[in-house]
mmCIF file of N, CA and C in Angstrom:
data_model
loop_
_atom_site.group_PDB
_atom_site.id
_atom_site.type_symbol
_atom_site.label_atom_id
_atom_site.label_comp_id
_atom_site.label_asym_id
_atom_site.label_seq_id
_atom_site.Cartn_x
_atom_site.Cartn_y
_atom_site.Cartn_z
ATOM 1 N N MET A 234 185.981 44.281 27.389
ATOM 2 C CA MET A 234 185.023 45.081 28.110
ATOM 3 C C MET A 234 184.988 46.506 27.580
ATOM 4 N N GLU A 235 186.152 47.053 27.243
ATOM 5 C CA GLU A 235 186.202 48.405 26.708
ATOM 6 C C GLU A 235 185.484 48.507 25.372
ATOM 7 N N TRP A 236 185.438 47.412 24.636
ATOM 8 C CA TRP A 236 184.779 47.435 23.331
ATOM 9 C C TRP A 236 183.262 47.630 23.469
ATOM 10 N N ILE A 237 182.695 47.400 24.671
ATOM 11 C CA ILE A 237 181.263 47.646 24.911
ATOM 12 C C ILE A 237 181.040 49.065 25.433
ATOM 13 N N ILE A 238 181.934 49.539 26.257
ATOM 14 C CA ILE A 238 181.762 50.852 26.895
ATOM 15 C C ILE A 238 181.861 51.982 25.874
ATOM 16 N N ILE A 239 182.815 51.940 24.977
ATOM 17 C CA ILE A 239 183.022 53.021 24.008
ATOM 18 C C ILE A 239 181.814 53.182 23.076
ATOM 19 N N PRO A 240 181.299 52.121 22.447
ATOM 20 C CA PRO A 240 180.106 52.310 21.604
ATOM 21 C C PRO A 240 178.864 52.733 22.416
ATOM 22 N N ALA A 241 178.792 52.252 23.647
ATOM 23 C CA ALA A 241 177.658 52.656 24.487
ATOM 24 C C ALA A 241 177.703 54.152 24.752
ATOM 25 N N LEU A 242 178.871 54.693 25.030
ATOM 26 C CA LEU A 242 179.024 56.127 25.245
ATOM 27 C C LEU A 242 178.714 56.908 23.970
ATOM 28 N N ILE A 243 179.131 56.378 22.840
ATOM 29 C CA ILE A 243 178.876 57.048 21.558
ATOM 30 C C ILE A 243 177.367 57.143 21.306
ATOM 31 N N PHE A 244 176.623 56.100 21.610
ATOM 32 C CA PHE A 244 175.180 56.133 21.406
ATOM 33 C C PHE A 244 174.445 56.869 22.524
ATOM 34 N N LEU A 245 175.069 56.979 23.680
ATOM 35 C CA LEU A 245 174.444 57.636 24.816
ATOM 36 C C LEU A 245 174.433 59.163 24.683
ATOM 37 N N VAL A 246 175.433 59.728 24.016
ATOM 38 C CA VAL A 246 175.530 61.181 23.867
ATOM 39 C C VAL A 246 174.300 61.762 23.153
ATOM 40 N N PRO A 247 173.853 61.231 22.004
ATOM 41 C CA PRO A 247 172.664 61.801 21.363
ATOM 42 C C PRO A 247 171.388 61.651 22.220
ATOM 43 N N VAL A 248 171.318 60.571 22.969
ATOM 44 C CA VAL A 248 170.161 60.374 23.840
ATOM 45 C C VAL A 248 170.133 61.444 24.928
ATOM 46 N N ILE A 249 171.286 61.704 25.536
ATOM 47 C CA ILE A 249 171.379 62.728 26.579
ATOM 48 C C ILE A 249 171.066 64.101 25.987
ATOM 49 N N LYS A 250 171.564 64.377 24.780
ATOM 50 C CA LYS A 250 171.288 65.643 24.110
ATOM 51 C C LYS A 250 169.785 65.803 23.864
ATOM 52 N N SER A 251 169.145 64.745 23.414
ATOM 53 C CA SER A 251 167.705 64.783 23.138
ATOM 54 C C SER A 251 166.908 65.038 24.419
ATOM 55 N N VAL A 252 167.277 64.371 25.489
ATOM 56 C CA VAL A 252 166.589 64.556 26.769
ATOM 57 C C VAL A 252 166.787 65.981 27.279
ATOM 58 N N THR A 253 168.004 66.492 27.152
ATOM 59 C CA THR A 253 168.306 67.856 27.599
ATOM 60 C C THR A 253 167.502 68.879 26.796
ATOM 61 N N GLU A 254 167.445 68.706 25.481
ATOM 62 C CA GLU A 254 166.660 69.614 24.628
ATOM 63 C C GLU A 254 165.185 69.566 25.001
ATOM 64 N N HIS A 255 164.691 68.387 25.282
ATOM 65 C CA HIS A 255 163.287 68.249 25.685
ATOM 66 C C HIS A 255 163.013 68.999 26.986
ATOM 67 N N LEU A 256 163.898 68.854 27.955
ATOM 68 C CA LEU A 256 163.713 69.537 29.239
ATOM 69 C C LEU A 256 163.801 71.056 29.073
ATOM 70 N N GLU A 257 164.700 71.537 28.210
ATOM 71 C CA GLU A 257 164.807 72.966 27.950
ATOM 72 C C GLU A 257 163.537 73.502 27.286
ATOM 73 N N GLU A 258 163.009 72.763 26.327
ATOM 74 C CA GLU A 258 161.776 73.172 25.649
ATOM 75 C C GLU A 258 160.604 73.193 26.628
ATOM 76 N N LYS A 259 160.555 72.214 27.493
ATOM 77 C CA LYS A 259 159.504 72.156 28.512
ATOM 78 C C LYS A 259 159.597 73.373 29.438
ATOM 79 N N ALA A 260 160.811 73.758 29.820
ATOM 80 C CA ALA A 260 161.013 74.928 30.679
ATOM 81 C C ALA A 260 160.606 76.207 29.959
ATOM 82 N N ARG A 261 160.907 76.309 28.660
ATOM 83 C CA ARG A 261 160.498 77.493 27.884
ATOM 84 C C ARG A 261 158.978 77.603 27.797
ATOM 85 N N ILE A 262 158.315 76.483 27.581
ATOM 86 C CA ILE A 262 156.852 76.482 27.500
ATOM 87 C C ILE A 262 156.258 76.894 28.841
ATOM 88 N N LYS A 263 156.801 76.382 29.922
ATOM 89 C CA LYS A 263 156.309 76.732 31.249
ATOM 90 C C LYS A 263 156.532 78.213 31.544
ATOM 91 N N ALA A 264 157.679 78.747 31.145
ATOM 92 C CA ALA A 264 157.964 80.176 31.342
ATOM 93 C C ALA A 264 156.976 81.023 30.548
ATOM 94 N N GLY A 265 156.656 80.598 29.344
ATOM 95 C CA GLY A 265 155.667 81.318 28.536
ATOM 96 C C GLY A 265 154.292 81.284 29.175
ATOM 97 N N ALA A 266 153.922 80.143 29.742
ATOM 98 C CA ALA A 266 152.625 80.024 30.407
ATOM 99 C C ALA A 266 152.565 80.924 31.634
ATOM 100 N N VAL A 267 153.642 80.993 32.388
ATOM 101 C CA VAL A 267 153.683 81.864 33.567
ATOM 102 C C VAL A 267 153.589 83.327 33.139
ATOM 103 N N LYS A 268 154.278 83.686 32.067
ATOM 104 C CA LYS A 268 154.226 85.051 31.545
ATOM 105 C C LYS A 268 152.799 85.397 31.114
ATOM 106 N N ASP A 269 152.138 84.484 30.409
ATOM 107 C CA ASP A 269 150.758 84.713 29.981
ATOM 108 C C ASP A 269 149.814 84.826 31.170
ATOM 109 N N ALA A 270 150.015 83.996 32.182
ATOM 110 C CA ALA A 270 149.166 84.057 33.379
ATOM 111 C C ALA A 270 149.354 85.376 34.112
ATOM 112 N N LEU A 271 150.574 85.878 34.156
ATOM 113 C CA LEU A 271 150.847 87.161 34.796
ATOM 114 C C LEU A 271 150.162 88.291 34.038
ATOM 115 N N GLU A 272 150.234 88.270 32.715
ATOM 116 C CA GLU A 272 149.563 89.289 31.897
ATOM 117 C C GLU A 272 148.047 89.225 32.096
ATOM 118 N N LEU A 273 147.493 88.027 32.156
ATOM 119 C CA LEU A 273 146.062 87.873 32.389
ATOM 120 C C LEU A 273 145.666 88.432 33.747
ATOM 121 N N GLU A 274 146.475 88.188 34.749
ATOM 122 C CA GLU A 274 146.172 88.703 36.091
ATOM 123 C C GLU A 274 146.240 90.231 36.120
ATOM 124 N N LYS A 275 147.179 90.813 35.387
ATOM 125 C CA LYS A 275 147.246 92.276 35.291
ATOM 126 C C LYS A 275 145.982 92.826 34.634
ATOM 127 N N LEU A 276 145.532 92.176 33.567
ATOM 128 C CA LEU A 276 144.314 92.622 32.879
ATOM 129 C C LEU A 276 143.094 92.491 33.790
ATOM 130 N N ARG A 277 143.029 91.419 34.555
ATOM 131 C CA ARG A 277 141.912 91.244 35.493
ATOM 132 C C ARG A 277 141.905 92.346 36.541
ATOM 133 N N GLN A 278 143.083 92.697 37.042
ATOM 134 C CA GLN A 278 143.196 93.752 38.050
ATOM 135 C C GLN A 278 142.758 95.094 37.470
ATOM 136 N N GLU A 279 143.206 95.408 36.251
ATOM 137 C CA GLU A 279 142.807 96.658 35.601
ATOM 138 C C GLU A 279 141.299 96.685 35.383
ATOM 139 N N ASN A 280 140.737 95.565 34.946
ATOM 140 C CA ASN A 280 139.298 95.485 34.723
ATOM 141 C C ASN A 280 138.537 95.686 36.030
ATOM 142 N N PHE A 281 139.012 95.091 37.105
ATOM 143 C CA PHE A 281 138.373 95.249 38.409
ATOM 144 C C PHE A 281 138.386 96.712 38.834
ATOM 145 N N ILE A 282 139.510 97.382 38.647
ATOM 146 C CA ILE A 282 139.617 98.787 39.026
ATOM 147 C C ILE A 282 138.665 99.638 38.192
ATOM 148 N N MET A 283 138.599 99.369 36.888
ATOM 149 C CA MET A 283 137.700 100.143 36.021
ATOM 150 C C MET A 283 136.238 99.912 36.399
ATOM 151 N N GLU A 284 135.864 98.661 36.642
ATOM 152 C CA GLU A 284 134.479 98.354 37.017
ATOM 153 C C GLU A 284 134.118 98.998 38.355
ATOM 154 N N THR A 285 135.031 98.976 39.299
ATOM 155 C CA THR A 285 134.784 99.585 40.600
ATOM 156 C C THR A 285 134.586 101.086 40.450
ATOM 157 N N GLU A 286 135.412 101.719 39.647
ATOM 158 C CA GLU A 286 135.289 103.162 39.414
ATOM 159 C C GLU A 286 133.967 103.474 38.711
ATOM 160 N N LYS A 287 133.595 102.649 37.737
ATOM 161 C CA LYS A 287 132.332 102.838 37.020
ATOM 162 C C LYS A 287 131.153 102.727 37.986
ATOM 163 N N MET A 288 131.168 101.724 38.855
ATOM 164 C CA MET A 288 130.078 101.548 39.819
ATOM 165 C C MET A 288 130.029 102.716 40.800
ATOM 166 N N ARG A 289 131.192 103.231 41.210
ATOM 167 C CA ARG A 289 131.232 104.373 42.114
ATOM 168 C C ARG A 289 130.615 105.599 41.450
ATOM 169 N N ILE A 290 130.933 105.835 40.186
ATOM 170 C CA ILE A 290 130.375 106.975 39.454
ATOM 171 C C ILE A 290 128.868 106.823 39.297
ATOM 172 N N GLU A 291 128.410 105.614 38.945
ATOM 173 C CA GLU A 291 126.973 105.383 38.807
ATOM 174 C C GLU A 291 126.244 105.603 40.125
ATOM 175 N N LEU A 292 126.821 105.146 41.215
ATOM 176 C CA LEU A 292 126.210 105.334 42.524
ATOM 177 C C LEU A 292 126.149 106.814 42.889
ATOM 178 N N GLU A 293 127.212 107.534 42.613
ATOM 179 C CA GLU A 293 127.237 108.973 42.886
ATOM 180 C C GLU A 293 126.194 109.694 42.029
ATOM 181 N N THR A 294 126.062 109.300 40.767
ATOM 182 C CA THR A 294 125.060 109.894 39.875
ATOM 183 C C THR A 294 123.659 109.622 40.393
ATOM 184 N N MET A 295 123.396 108.395 40.812
ATOM 185 C CA MET A 295 122.072 108.055 41.349
ATOM 186 C C MET A 295 121.789 108.855 42.614
ATOM 187 N N ARG A 296 122.788 109.011 43.452
ATOM 188 C CA ARG A 296 122.610 109.761 44.687
ATOM 189 C C ARG A 296 122.313 111.230 44.382
ATOM 190 N N LEU A 297 122.968 111.799 43.393
ATOM 191 C CA LEU A 297 122.740 113.201 43.053
ATOM 192 C C LEU A 297 121.396 113.415 42.354
ATOM 193 N N GLN A 298 120.923 112.435 41.611
ATOM 194 C CA GLN A 298 119.672 112.573 40.862
ATOM 195 C C GLN A 298 118.441 112.291 41.711
ATOM 196 N N SER A 299 118.578 111.538 42.761
ATOM 197 C CA SER A 299 117.410 111.211 43.578
ATOM 198 C C SER A 299 117.085 112.387 44.499
ATOM 199 N N PRO A 300 115.780 112.610 44.729
ATOM 200 C CA PRO A 300 115.402 113.712 45.621
ATOM 201 C C PRO A 300 115.814 113.386 47.053
ATOM 202 N N PRO A 301 116.047 114.415 47.841
ATOM 203 C CA PRO A 301 116.419 114.153 49.231
ATOM 204 C C PRO A 301 115.286 113.460 49.967
ATOM 205 N N SER A 302 115.638 112.534 50.770
ATOM 206 C CA SER A 302 114.631 111.752 51.475
ATOM 207 C C SER A 302 114.504 112.270 52.905
ATOM 208 N N ASN A 303 113.430 113.034 53.138
ATOM 209 C CA ASN A 303 113.162 113.551 54.476
ATOM 210 C C ASN A 303 112.017 112.792 55.138
ATOM 211 N N ILE A 304 111.530 111.765 54.499
ATOM 212 C CA ILE A 304 110.404 110.996 55.021
ATOM 213 C C ILE A 304 110.930 109.970 56.019
ATOM 214 N N ASP A 305 110.258 109.921 57.173
ATOM 215 C CA ASP A 305 110.663 108.968 58.210
ATOM 216 C C ASP A 305 109.805 107.717 58.058
ATOM 217 N N PHE A 306 110.413 106.599 57.739
ATOM 218 C CA PHE A 306 109.688 105.358 57.516
ATOM 219 C C PHE A 306 109.668 104.453 58.737
ATOM 220 N N THR A 307 110.066 104.932 59.861
ATOM 221 C CA THR A 307 110.066 104.097 61.056
ATOM 222 C C THR A 307 108.642 103.997 61.605
ATOM 223 N N LEU A 308 108.330 102.861 62.149
ATOM 224 C CA LEU A 308 107.003 102.626 62.708
ATOM 225 C C LEU A 308 106.966 103.035 64.177
ATOM 226 N N THR A 309 105.872 103.663 64.538
ATOM 227 C CA THR A 309 105.702 103.989 65.949
ATOM 228 C C THR A 309 104.895 102.889 66.611
ATOM 229 N N LYS A 310 104.742 102.932 67.902
ATOM 230 C CA LYS A 310 104.054 101.900 68.633
ATOM 231 C C LYS A 310 102.563 101.886 68.284
ATOM 232 N N LYS A 311 101.955 103.051 68.039
ATOM 233 C CA LYS A 311 100.532 103.120 67.700
ATOM 234 C C LYS A 311 100.245 102.481 66.340
ATOM 235 N N GLU A 312 101.133 102.648 65.409
ATOM 236 C CA GLU A 312 100.925 102.125 64.065
ATOM 237 C C GLU A 312 101.110 100.612 64.016
ATOM 238 N N PHE A 313 101.886 100.101 64.887
ATOM 239 C CA PHE A 313 102.207 98.683 64.879
ATOM 240 C C PHE A 313 101.130 97.904 65.503
#
């Protein structure tokens, strides 16, 4: 019986090593993907902040360039 167990263990070690290396590589790839996703989310946040600031400046510019509106556009009962 021992003559079967010893060779089985000898052949089992490289298989276990291969499986372990595969799992480690898979974990490294997943860590890289998470790192890339985090960087992408940071870039999206920065872009959102820049676009919001740009829109705020454009709105302020439009408000300053437009003439003051003193015209009352509400309808009275006679006009309706």
